[in-house]
mmCIF file of C-alpha atoms in Angstrom:
data_model
loop_
_atom_site.group_PDB
_atom_site.id
_atom_site.type_symbol
_atom_site.label_atom_id
_atom_site.label_comp_id
_atom_site.label_asym_id
_atom_site.label_seq_id
_atom_site.Cartn_x
_atom_site.Cartn_y
_atom_site.Cartn_z
ATOM 1 C CA MET A 160 -35.476 268.420 181.930
ATOM 2 C CA LEU A 161 -38.856 266.548 181.103
ATOM 3 C CA SER A 162 -38.912 263.719 178.920
ATOM 4 C CA LYS A 163 -42.056 261.655 177.672
ATOM 5 C CA SER A 164 -41.093 259.231 180.536
ATOM 6 C CA ARG A 165 -40.585 261.326 183.116
ATOM 7 C CA PHE A 166 -44.029 263.310 182.009
ATOM 8 C CA LEU A 167 -45.608 259.859 182.661
ATOM 9 C CA ALA A 168 -43.868 259.419 186.168
ATOM 10 C CA GLY A 169 -45.376 262.554 186.894
ATOM 11 C CA LEU A 170 -48.640 261.766 186.355
ATOM 12 C CA GLN A 171 -48.659 258.768 188.339
ATOM 13 C CA CYS A 172 -46.922 260.544 191.315
ATOM 14 C CA HIS A 173 -45.234 263.881 191.977
ATOM 15 C CA LEU A 174 -42.935 262.207 194.639
ATOM 16 C CA LYS A 175 -41.800 259.399 191.626
ATOM 17 C CA LEU A 176 -40.537 262.253 189.417
ATOM 18 C CA TRP A 177 -39.204 263.918 191.911
ATOM 19 C CA TYR A 178 -36.829 260.919 192.754
ATOM 20 C CA GLN A 179 -36.057 260.084 189.677
ATOM 21 C CA CYS A 180 -34.935 264.077 188.611
ATOM 22 C CA PHE A 181 -32.884 264.765 191.718
ATOM 23 C CA GLU A 182 -32.147 261.321 193.911
ATOM 24 C CA ARG A 183 -31.827 258.713 190.950
ATOM 25 C CA GLU A 184 -29.618 256.918 193.460
ATOM 26 C CA LEU A 185 -32.809 255.238 195.044
ATOM 27 C CA ILE A 186 -33.568 253.596 191.789
ATOM 28 C CA PRO A 187 -32.675 250.115 192.895
ATOM 29 C CA GLU A 188 -30.848 248.049 189.763
ATOM 30 C CA VAL A 189 -33.633 246.496 187.786
ATOM 31 C CA PRO A 190 -34.239 242.557 188.568
ATOM 32 C CA PRO A 191 -34.002 240.379 186.035
ATOM 33 C CA SER A 192 -37.347 239.480 185.268
ATOM 34 C CA GLN A 193 -37.982 243.259 184.822
ATOM 35 C CA GLN A 194 -34.915 243.315 182.546
ATOM 36 C CA ALA A 195 -36.445 240.036 180.548
ATOM 37 C CA ILE A 196 -39.449 242.468 180.224
ATOM 38 C CA PHE A 197 -37.667 245.654 178.386
ATOM 39 C CA ASP A 198 -35.797 243.035 176.356
ATOM 40 C CA ALA A 199 -38.669 241.748 174.964
ATOM 41 C CA GLY A 200 -39.806 244.878 174.144
ATOM 42 C CA HIS A 201 -36.778 246.467 172.561
ATOM 43 C CA GLU A 202 -36.996 242.831 169.912
ATOM 44 C CA VAL A 203 -40.780 244.144 169.262
ATOM 45 C CA GLY A 204 -39.690 247.712 168.462
ATOM 46 C CA GLU A 205 -36.995 246.556 166.558
ATOM 47 C CA LEU A 206 -39.084 244.027 164.272
ATOM 48 C CA ALA A 207 -41.711 246.708 163.649
ATOM 49 C CA THR A 208 -39.374 248.858 162.326
ATOM 50 C CA GLN A 209 -39.377 246.084 159.114
ATOM 51 C CA LEU A 210 -43.105 247.463 158.237
ATOM 52 C CA TYR A 211 -41.454 250.698 157.573
ATOM 53 C CA PRO A 212 -38.879 250.105 155.384
ATOM 54 C CA GLY A 213 -36.847 252.480 153.785
ATOM 55 C CA GLY A 214 -35.739 254.271 157.474
ATOM 56 C CA ILE A 215 -32.986 255.383 159.216
ATOM 57 C CA LEU A 216 -31.933 254.751 162.450
ATOM 58 C CA ILE A 217 -30.970 257.478 165.082
ATOM 59 C CA ASP A 218 -28.702 256.059 167.430
ATOM 60 C CA GLU A 219 -27.270 258.787 169.543
ATOM 61 C CA PRO A 220 -27.786 257.393 173.116
ATOM 62 C CA TYR A 221 -30.160 259.520 175.472
ATOM 63 C CA TYR A 222 -27.475 261.449 176.922
ATOM 64 C CA GLN A 223 -26.790 263.139 173.510
ATOM 65 C CA HIS A 224 -30.005 264.225 172.934
ATOM 66 C CA LYS A 225 -28.970 267.400 171.080
ATOM 67 C CA GLN A 226 -26.885 265.647 168.684
ATOM 68 C CA ALA A 227 -30.224 263.213 168.334
ATOM 69 C CA VAL A 228 -31.817 266.174 167.176
ATOM 70 C CA GLN A 229 -29.657 267.240 164.747
ATOM 71 C CA SER A 230 -29.285 264.009 163.088
ATOM 72 C CA THR A 231 -33.195 263.742 162.685
ATOM 73 C CA LEU A 232 -33.425 267.160 161.116
ATOM 74 C CA LYS A 233 -30.970 265.706 158.723
ATOM 75 C CA ALA A 234 -32.508 262.807 158.271
ATOM 76 C CA MET A 235 -36.113 264.751 157.428
ATOM 77 C CA GLN A 236 -34.597 266.733 154.929
ATOM 78 C CA ASP A 237 -33.360 263.880 152.537
ATOM 79 C CA PRO A 238 -36.883 262.936 150.977
ATOM 80 C CA ASP A 239 -35.345 259.396 150.224
ATOM 81 C CA VAL A 240 -35.541 259.032 153.463
ATOM 82 C CA ASN A 241 -39.421 256.813 154.399
ATOM 83 C CA ALA A 242 -39.444 256.919 158.103
ATOM 84 C CA ILE A 243 -37.115 257.624 160.883
ATOM 85 C CA TYR A 244 -36.460 255.406 164.030
ATOM 86 C CA GLU A 245 -35.730 257.064 167.492
ATOM 87 C CA ALA A 246 -36.776 260.490 165.776
ATOM 88 C CA ALA A 247 -35.716 263.152 168.710
ATOM 89 C CA PHE A 248 -37.149 265.862 169.384
ATOM 90 C CA ILE A 249 -37.156 269.287 172.044
ATOM 91 C CA TYR A 250 -39.947 271.485 172.888
ATOM 92 C CA ASP A 251 -40.962 273.517 175.904
ATOM 93 C CA GLY A 252 -38.510 271.418 178.066
ATOM 94 C CA VAL A 253 -39.890 268.023 176.891
ATOM 95 C CA ARG A 254 -37.171 265.293 174.928
ATOM 96 C CA ILE A 255 -38.912 262.952 173.090
ATOM 97 C CA ARG A 256 -37.768 259.803 171.354
ATOM 98 C CA ALA A 257 -40.279 258.918 168.613
ATOM 99 C CA ASP A 258 -40.584 255.164 168.251
ATOM 100 C CA ILE A 259 -40.989 255.266 164.197
ATOM 101 C CA LEU A 260 -42.012 258.647 162.494
ATOM 102 C CA GLU A 261 -43.053 257.635 158.902
ATOM 103 C CA ARG A 262 -42.661 259.781 155.888
ATOM 104 C CA LEU A 263 -45.675 260.687 154.151
ATOM 105 C CA GLY A 264 -45.959 261.955 150.100
ATOM 106 C CA ASP A 265 -47.856 265.490 151.206
ATOM 107 C CA GLY A 266 -44.959 266.386 154.022
ATOM 108 C CA SER A 267 -46.707 264.915 156.627
ATOM 109 C CA TRP A 268 -45.749 262.559 159.386
ATOM 110 C CA ASN A 269 -47.546 259.621 161.221
ATOM 111 C CA LEU A 270 -46.263 258.880 164.203
ATOM 112 C CA VAL A 271 -45.952 255.406 165.693
ATOM 113 C CA GLU A 272 -45.867 254.396 169.404
ATOM 114 C CA VAL A 273 -44.461 250.401 169.770
ATOM 115 C CA LYS A 274 -45.789 248.011 172.165
ATOM 116 C CA SER A 275 -45.120 244.897 173.174
ATOM 117 C CA SER A 276 -48.635 244.394 174.744
ATOM 118 C CA THR A 277 -51.382 243.439 173.320
ATOM 119 C CA SER A 278 -53.980 245.961 173.130
ATOM 120 C CA VAL A 279 -54.060 249.612 173.361
ATOM 121 C CA LYS A 280 -53.932 250.765 177.220
ATOM 122 C CA ASP A 281 -55.901 253.806 179.041
ATOM 123 C CA VAL A 282 -51.694 254.719 179.951
ATOM 124 C CA TYR A 283 -50.837 255.114 176.188
ATOM 125 C CA TYR A 284 -52.738 257.948 175.606
ATOM 126 C CA PRO A 285 -50.846 260.297 177.310
ATOM 127 C CA ASP A 286 -47.652 258.314 176.410
ATOM 128 C CA VAL A 287 -48.865 259.383 172.513
ATOM 129 C CA ALA A 288 -50.231 262.668 173.371
ATOM 130 C CA VAL A 289 -47.474 264.452 174.595
ATOM 131 C CA GLN A 290 -45.110 263.041 171.772
ATOM 132 C CA TYR A 291 -47.963 264.791 169.460
ATOM 133 C CA TYR A 292 -47.843 268.057 171.425
ATOM 134 C CA VAL A 293 -43.851 267.836 171.197
ATOM 135 C CA LEU A 294 -43.936 267.249 167.663
ATOM 136 C CA GLU A 295 -46.462 269.806 166.314
ATOM 137 C CA GLY A 296 -44.657 272.422 168.255
ATOM 138 C CA CYS A 297 -41.573 271.442 166.463
ATOM 139 C CA GLY A 298 -44.006 272.284 163.170
ATOM 140 C CA LEU A 299 -44.348 268.696 162.253
ATOM 141 C CA LYS A 300 -47.856 267.886 160.600
ATOM 142 C CA ILE A 301 -48.933 264.686 162.426
ATOM 143 C CA ASP A 302 -51.738 262.923 160.346
ATOM 144 C CA ARG A 303 -52.031 259.435 162.056
ATOM 145 C CA ALA A 304 -50.489 258.853 165.407
ATOM 146 C CA GLY A 305 -50.866 255.769 167.267
ATOM 147 C CA ILE A 306 -49.972 252.580 169.199
ATOM 148 C CA LEU A 307 -48.530 249.818 166.918
ATOM 149 C CA HIS A 308 -48.816 246.610 169.330
ATOM 150 C CA ILE A 309 -48.868 242.656 169.334
ATOM 151 C CA ASN A 310 -51.987 240.738 167.867
ATOM 152 C CA ASN A 311 -52.280 237.577 170.186
ATOM 153 C CA GLN A 312 -54.286 235.905 167.645
ATOM 154 C CA TYR A 313 -51.792 235.399 165.442
ATOM 155 C CA VAL A 314 -50.305 232.213 164.573
ATOM 156 C CA TYR A 315 -46.655 231.359 163.780
ATOM 157 C CA ASP A 316 -46.653 228.873 160.824
ATOM 158 C CA GLY A 317 -43.067 227.824 161.802
ATOM 159 C CA LEU A 318 -41.307 229.494 158.946
ATOM 160 C CA ASN A 319 -41.629 232.822 158.233
ATOM 161 C CA LEU A 320 -42.961 235.776 160.432
ATOM 162 C CA ASN A 321 -45.803 237.466 159.284
ATOM 163 C CA LEU A 322 -45.418 240.725 160.181
ATOM 164 C CA GLU A 323 -48.504 242.509 158.672
ATOM 165 C CA SER A 324 -50.614 239.800 160.840
ATOM 166 C CA LEU A 325 -48.521 239.835 164.087
ATOM 167 C CA PHE A 326 -48.960 243.342 164.428
ATOM 168 C CA SER A 327 -52.089 245.742 164.777
ATOM 169 C CA PHE A 328 -52.175 249.696 164.937
ATOM 170 C CA GLY A 329 -54.959 251.340 167.072
ATOM 171 C CA ASP A 330 -55.098 254.584 165.858
ATOM 172 C CA LEU A 331 -55.582 257.165 168.863
ATOM 173 C CA THR A 332 -55.273 260.682 166.679
ATOM 174 C CA ASP A 333 -58.582 261.762 167.517
ATOM 175 C CA GLN A 334 -58.177 260.833 171.499
ATOM 176 C CA THR A 335 -54.266 262.612 170.974
ATOM 177 C CA ILE A 336 -56.140 265.420 169.428
ATOM 178 C CA SER A 337 -58.409 266.235 172.199
ATOM 179 C CA MET A 338 -55.797 265.676 174.661
ATOM 180 C CA GLN A 339 -53.471 268.710 173.641
ATOM 181 C CA PRO A 340 -55.412 271.673 175.361
ATOM 182 C CA GLU A 341 -54.651 269.672 179.043
ATOM 183 C CA ILE A 342 -50.517 268.898 177.898
ATOM 184 C CA PRO A 343 -49.246 272.391 179.058
ATOM 185 C CA GLY A 344 -51.278 272.317 182.471
ATOM 186 C CA GLN A 345 -50.064 269.150 183.530
ATOM 187 C CA LEU A 346 -46.264 270.153 181.981
ATOM 188 C CA GLU A 347 -46.387 273.310 183.961
ATOM 189 C CA GLU A 348 -47.930 271.883 187.059
ATOM 190 C CA LEU A 349 -44.584 269.500 187.212
ATOM 191 C CA LYS A 350 -42.221 272.237 186.316
ATOM 192 C CA VAL A 351 -43.716 274.180 189.128
ATOM 193 C CA MET A 352 -43.331 271.262 191.631
ATOM 194 C CA LEU A 353 -40.014 270.306 190.091
ATOM 195 C CA ALA A 354 -38.711 273.857 191.142
ATOM 196 C CA GLU A 355 -39.465 273.856 194.529
ATOM 197 C CA ASP A 356 -36.817 273.319 197.518
ATOM 198 C CA GLY A 357 -38.198 269.891 198.588
ATOM 199 C CA ALA A 358 -39.967 266.843 197.494
ATOM 200 C CA PRO A 359 -43.499 266.718 197.667
ATOM 201 C CA GLU A 360 -44.702 264.852 200.506
ATOM 202 C CA ILE A 361 -47.348 261.786 199.450
ATOM 203 C CA ARG A 362 -48.029 258.949 201.116
ATOM 204 C CA PRO A 363 -47.539 255.438 199.399
ATOM 205 C CA SER A 364 -50.828 254.040 198.450
ATOM 206 C CA ARG A 365 -52.783 251.875 195.617
ATOM 207 C CA HIS A 366 -51.476 254.647 192.995
ATOM 208 C CA CYS A 367 -47.615 253.623 193.545
ATOM 209 C CA HIS A 368 -48.889 250.304 191.656
ATOM 210 C CA LYS A 369 -51.464 251.960 188.859
ATOM 211 C CA PRO A 370 -50.526 252.134 186.109
ATOM 212 C CA TYR A 371 -46.586 250.770 186.854
ATOM 213 C CA ASP A 372 -44.879 249.903 190.057
ATOM 214 C CA CYS A 373 -43.311 252.374 191.095
ATOM 215 C CA GLU A 374 -39.035 251.884 192.113
ATOM 216 C CA PHE A 375 -39.209 253.792 194.620
ATOM 217 C CA TRP A 376 -41.766 251.611 196.744
ATOM 218 C CA ASP A 377 -39.319 250.077 198.965
ATOM 219 C CA HIS A 378 -37.732 253.099 200.169
ATOM 220 C CA CYS A 379 -41.004 255.116 200.775
ATOM 221 C CA THR A 380 -42.192 252.464 202.938
ATOM 222 C CA LYS A 381 -38.877 251.209 204.941
ATOM 223 C CA ASP A 382 -40.609 252.868 207.448
ATOM 224 C CA MET A 383 -43.799 251.261 207.872
ATOM 225 C CA PRO A 384 -44.766 248.994 210.417
ATOM 226 C CA LYS A 385 -44.604 245.333 210.149
ATOM 227 C CA PHE A 386 -48.424 245.107 209.829
ATOM 228 C CA TRP A 387 -49.118 248.073 208.024
ATOM 229 C CA VAL A 388 -52.849 248.420 207.648
ATOM 230 C CA TYR A 389 -51.974 248.557 203.295
ATOM 231 C CA ASP A 390 -51.097 244.447 203.659
ATOM 232 C CA ILE A 391 -55.000 243.662 205.138
ATOM 233 C CA SER A 392 -56.162 241.657 202.276
ATOM 234 C CA GLY A 393 -58.782 243.075 200.116
ATOM 235 C CA ILE A 394 -58.895 246.499 201.541
ATOM 236 C CA GLY A 395 -59.768 249.283 199.448
ATOM 237 C CA GLN A 396 -58.528 252.644 198.869
ATOM 238 C CA ASN A 397 -61.625 254.780 200.714
ATOM 239 C CA LYS A 398 -60.648 252.418 204.049
ATOM 240 C CA LEU A 399 -57.362 253.240 203.445
ATOM 241 C CA ASP A 400 -57.446 256.607 203.329
ATOM 242 C CA GLU A 401 -60.019 257.070 206.121
ATOM 243 C CA LEU A 402 -57.384 255.021 208.781
ATOM 244 C CA ALA A 403 -54.802 258.227 207.248
ATOM 245 C CA GLY A 404 -57.086 260.401 208.554
ATOM 246 C CA MET A 405 -57.289 258.667 212.054
ATOM 247 C CA GLY A 406 -53.388 258.608 211.862
ATOM 248 C CA ILE A 407 -53.291 254.698 211.973
ATOM 249 C CA GLN A 408 -50.462 252.745 210.199
ATOM 250 C CA ALA A 409 -50.543 249.290 212.118
ATOM 251 C CA ILE A 410 -53.460 246.837 212.199
ATOM 252 C CA GLY A 411 -52.982 246.503 215.456
ATOM 253 C CA ASP A 412 -53.947 249.710 215.972
ATOM 254 C CA ILE A 413 -57.565 249.377 214.125
ATOM 255 C CA PRO A 414 -60.224 249.918 216.915
ATOM 256 C CA THR A 415 -62.690 247.157 216.862
ATOM 257 C CA SER A 416 -65.532 249.499 215.549
ATOM 258 C CA PHE A 417 -63.832 250.146 212.569
ATOM 259 C CA PRO A 418 -65.472 248.235 210.290
ATOM 260 C CA LEU A 419 -63.852 245.651 208.182
ATOM 261 C CA SER A 420 -64.794 242.104 206.684
ATOM 262 C CA GLN A 421 -64.712 238.918 208.531
ATOM 263 C CA ILE A 422 -61.253 238.144 206.690
ATOM 264 C CA GLN A 423 -60.025 241.291 207.354
ATOM 265 C CA ASP A 424 -61.639 241.129 211.439
ATOM 266 C CA ARG A 425 -59.799 237.934 211.516
ATOM 267 C CA ILE A 426 -56.801 239.374 210.231
ATOM 268 C CA ARG A 427 -56.329 242.245 212.654
ATOM 269 C CA THR A 428 -58.048 239.419 215.793
ATOM 270 C CA SER A 429 -54.833 237.553 214.882
ATOM 271 C CA VAL A 430 -52.470 240.590 214.727
ATOM 272 C CA THR A 431 -53.884 242.487 217.871
ATOM 273 C CA ASN A 432 -53.677 238.849 220.010
ATOM 274 C CA GLN A 433 -49.733 237.949 218.701
ATOM 275 C CA GLN A 434 -51.454 234.270 217.524
ATOM 276 C CA GLU A 435 -51.689 232.679 214.002
ATOM 277 C CA PHE A 436 -55.417 231.530 212.907
ATOM 278 C CA ILE A 437 -55.721 227.915 212.030
ATOM 279 C CA SER A 438 -59.450 226.952 210.992
ATOM 280 C CA ASP A 439 -60.818 223.964 212.492
ATOM 281 C CA GLN A 440 -61.841 223.058 208.958
ATOM 282 C CA LEU A 441 -58.044 222.723 207.671
ATOM 283 C CA LYS A 442 -57.154 219.418 209.040
ATOM 284 C CA ALA A 443 -60.034 217.512 207.383
ATOM 285 C CA GLU A 444 -59.464 219.552 203.747
ATOM 286 C CA LEU A 445 -55.510 218.674 203.865
ATOM 287 C CA ASN A 446 -56.643 214.829 204.714
ATOM 288 C CA ASP A 447 -59.458 214.325 202.082
ATOM 289 C CA VAL A 448 -56.858 213.290 199.738
ATOM 290 C CA GLU A 449 -55.654 209.997 197.850
ATOM 291 C CA TYR A 450 -52.680 208.267 198.353
ATOM 292 C CA PRO A 451 -50.127 208.623 196.607
ATOM 293 C CA VAL A 452 -50.448 212.543 196.672
ATOM 294 C CA HIS A 453 -48.521 214.332 193.848
ATOM 295 C CA PHE A 454 -47.135 217.692 194.410
ATOM 296 C CA LEU A 455 -46.598 218.790 191.410
ATOM 297 C CA ASP A 456 -45.379 222.474 189.565
ATOM 298 C CA PHE A 457 -45.181 223.445 186.031
ATOM 299 C CA GLU A 458 -42.479 226.151 184.440
ATOM 300 C CA THR A 459 -43.717 227.765 181.638
ATOM 301 C CA ILE A 460 -42.117 230.537 179.106
ATOM 302 C CA GLY A 461 -44.251 233.086 177.419
ATOM 303 C CA PRO A 462 -42.227 235.084 174.090
ATOM 304 C CA ALA A 463 -43.978 237.858 172.867
ATOM 305 C CA ILE A 464 -42.597 236.510 168.976
ATOM 306 C CA PRO A 465 -43.416 232.760 169.049
ATOM 307 C CA ARG A 466 -40.435 230.642 168.519
ATOM 308 C CA TYR A 467 -42.628 227.472 167.923
ATOM 309 C CA ALA A 468 -45.228 226.692 165.294
ATOM 310 C CA ASP A 469 -48.475 226.712 166.234
ATOM 311 C CA ALA A 470 -47.986 229.307 168.827
ATOM 312 C CA ARG A 471 -49.109 232.456 169.164
ATOM 313 C CA PRO A 472 -47.738 235.694 170.702
ATOM 314 C CA TYR A 473 -47.279 235.161 174.739
ATOM 315 C CA GLN A 474 -48.777 231.812 174.349
ATOM 316 C CA THR A 475 -47.661 230.269 177.808
ATOM 317 C CA ILE A 476 -45.339 227.396 176.553
ATOM 318 C CA PRO A 477 -44.238 224.482 179.370
ATOM 319 C CA PHE A 478 -40.384 223.872 179.388
ATOM 320 C CA GLN A 479 -40.448 221.739 183.150
ATOM 321 C CA TRP A 480 -42.395 219.818 185.233
ATOM 322 C CA SER A 481 -41.461 218.714 188.967
ATOM 323 C CA ASP A 482 -43.547 215.986 190.801
ATOM 324 C CA HIS A 483 -42.984 214.836 194.364
ATOM 325 C CA ILE A 484 -44.568 212.141 195.586
ATOM 326 C CA LEU A 485 -46.345 211.388 198.650
ATOM 327 C CA TYR A 486 -47.069 207.492 199.518
ATOM 328 C CA GLU A 487 -49.267 206.455 202.278
ATOM 329 C CA ASP A 488 -46.184 205.198 204.331
ATOM 330 C CA GLY A 489 -44.459 208.189 204.447
ATOM 331 C CA ASN A 490 -41.478 207.688 201.758
ATOM 332 C CA LEU A 491 -41.249 210.682 199.627
ATOM 333 C CA ASP A 492 -40.128 210.520 195.875
ATOM 334 C CA HIS A 493 -39.215 212.731 192.999
ATOM 335 C CA ARG A 494 -39.489 212.867 189.004
ATOM 336 C CA GLU A 495 -39.182 215.659 187.032
ATOM 337 C CA TYR A 496 -38.802 216.771 183.651
ATOM 338 C CA LEU A 497 -36.483 219.595 181.973
ATOM 339 C CA CYS A 498 -35.700 220.509 178.421
ATOM 340 C CA ASN A 499 -32.870 221.644 177.163
ATOM 341 C CA GLU A 500 -32.872 222.197 173.957
ATOM 342 C CA ASP A 501 -34.447 225.277 171.623
ATOM 343 C CA LYS A 502 -37.178 223.453 170.767
ATOM 344 C CA ASP A 503 -40.936 223.194 171.277
ATOM 345 C CA PRO A 504 -40.864 221.235 174.009
ATOM 346 C CA ARG A 505 -45.147 220.702 174.589
ATOM 347 C CA GLU A 506 -45.547 217.520 173.362
ATOM 348 C CA GLU A 507 -42.818 216.100 175.319
ATOM 349 C CA PHE A 508 -43.661 217.740 178.155
ATOM 350 C CA THR A 509 -47.356 216.105 177.699
ATOM 351 C CA GLN A 510 -46.185 212.605 177.245
ATOM 352 C CA THR A 511 -43.687 212.222 180.204
ATOM 353 C CA LEU A 512 -46.200 214.316 182.829
ATOM 354 C CA LEU A 513 -48.465 211.507 182.031
ATOM 355 C CA ASP A 514 -46.515 208.751 182.111
ATOM 356 C CA VAL A 515 -45.235 209.924 185.663
ATOM 357 C CA LEU A 516 -48.851 210.776 187.162
ATOM 358 C CA GLY A 517 -51.021 207.590 185.919
ATOM 359 C CA THR A 518 -54.484 207.549 186.958
ATOM 360 C CA GLU A 519 -54.486 206.989 191.054
ATOM 361 C CA GLY A 520 -53.650 209.851 193.408
ATOM 362 C CA SER A 521 -54.996 213.602 194.294
ATOM 363 C CA ILE A 522 -52.302 216.296 192.872
ATOM 364 C CA VAL A 523 -51.965 218.611 194.927
ATOM 365 C CA ILE A 524 -51.317 222.269 193.210
ATOM 366 C CA TYR A 525 -51.013 225.979 194.420
ATOM 367 C CA THR A 526 -53.567 228.647 192.570
ATOM 368 C CA SER A 527 -55.276 227.584 188.982
ATOM 369 C CA TYR A 528 -52.206 227.898 187.117
ATOM 370 C CA GLU A 529 -51.177 224.470 186.292
ATOM 371 C CA THR A 530 -54.879 224.024 184.983
ATOM 372 C CA GLY A 531 -54.738 226.442 182.649
ATOM 373 C CA VAL A 532 -51.257 225.573 181.054
ATOM 374 C CA LEU A 533 -52.837 221.964 180.924
ATOM 375 C CA ASN A 534 -56.271 223.398 179.571
ATOM 376 C CA SER A 535 -54.072 225.231 176.432
ATOM 377 C CA LEU A 536 -52.210 221.528 175.836
ATOM 378 C CA ILE A 537 -56.027 220.129 175.750
ATOM 379 C CA GLU A 538 -56.465 222.692 172.693
ATOM 380 C CA HIS A 539 -53.389 221.849 171.205
ATOM 381 C CA PHE A 540 -52.782 217.876 171.300
ATOM 382 C CA PRO A 541 -57.108 216.896 170.871
ATOM 383 C CA GLN A 542 -55.750 213.590 171.393
ATOM 384 C CA TYR A 543 -54.529 213.768 174.678
ATOM 385 C CA ALA A 544 -57.855 215.579 176.169
ATOM 386 C CA ASP A 545 -58.974 212.566 177.701
ATOM 387 C CA GLU A 546 -56.265 211.987 179.766
ATOM 388 C CA LEU A 547 -54.894 215.546 180.701
ATOM 389 C CA GLN A 548 -58.634 216.222 181.576
ATOM 390 C CA SER A 549 -58.231 213.231 184.071
ATOM 391 C CA VAL A 550 -55.270 214.927 185.860
ATOM 392 C CA ILE A 551 -57.110 218.514 186.070
ATOM 393 C CA ASP A 552 -60.011 216.478 187.431
ATOM 394 C CA HIS A 553 -57.581 214.752 190.377
ATOM 395 C CA PHE A 554 -56.177 218.584 191.098
ATOM 396 C CA VAL A 555 -56.597 219.488 194.656
ATOM 397 C CA ASP A 556 -55.747 223.706 194.612
ATOM 398 C CA LEU A 557 -54.168 224.679 198.126
ATOM 399 C CA TYR A 558 -54.530 228.439 197.477
ATOM 400 C CA ALA A 559 -58.131 227.698 197.423
ATOM 401 C CA ILE A 560 -58.060 225.601 200.975
ATOM 402 C CA ILE A 561 -55.891 228.237 202.463
#
């Protein structure tokens, strides 16, 4: 059986779909970071149902799809049910669970797919289109179909969530209808592939990360050489295809006549000669600092649903800083701040950070992430703007150097 998620997997890569259907033991354990994203999505989905009151949840798990279909049909026959959450349907060998079906007075329905993102992404178009295909195939009349997503311009007042402002609806009805002629052919192609005796032969490449990182990446790349051509900085798909056509997988096997950029050529030379590259400018760059030298790092959260007053969805909230202080005599000191309470930590974070950094010395960071965090604090706390800007002015970005 296909499902909405399997359909989308097949559009990305036939081999990904094959593994999901026939070699599920290859699926790695979900890491905590990815589980946190899933949990945030579930939280957003549950909150979204409050915008469609008077509904009923079809709570059978995914492996009880037939029972869920029967519960859905029963809910549809009850005119007092204004909406159905996780409605289950099956048509043309495809199972779906629609996030929200909103009943309209004329007997038609609105299809609402809830996403925790802040915009309507291209990958959502086939997501909605295949659901529309199944629903219409089951005899439902769909009036509107679209994406209910987070509005990242909404500012929480700290008291009550305004769901009308927190969510935005992107109407994809016209696009969804225009995609319907493609769906049967796409489904048939996937079914034919799944009926083959063996897995399709597909080479891992850029498509493995678009639109989503494939869970089988480690498995598909386990036999690649240590210095694989895919890992060359900035190399494009066309050149990867050209190298594959030449039968070249290892960086050290790339002929000197093959055109590469300056940095890519440096990588090829280093791998070929088995010798690291150290620029003659590096020492001067690293020595261009003022003591004491601060090595600064932040940790932050960015909840989809804002927790604290004057915060937006996904706004970066810093809750921890760490500062290793290197003095000119070689001594090293360490200072830190960590908020252990469920409260808005931003002002305490700012005050303690400014107290430790003072006004002297270079502040070493890695990438511009810390700069973005401080700029957000400047926007939120204009009274600290001059001091925070002074901190930014003392930043030395090691990433830019390296």
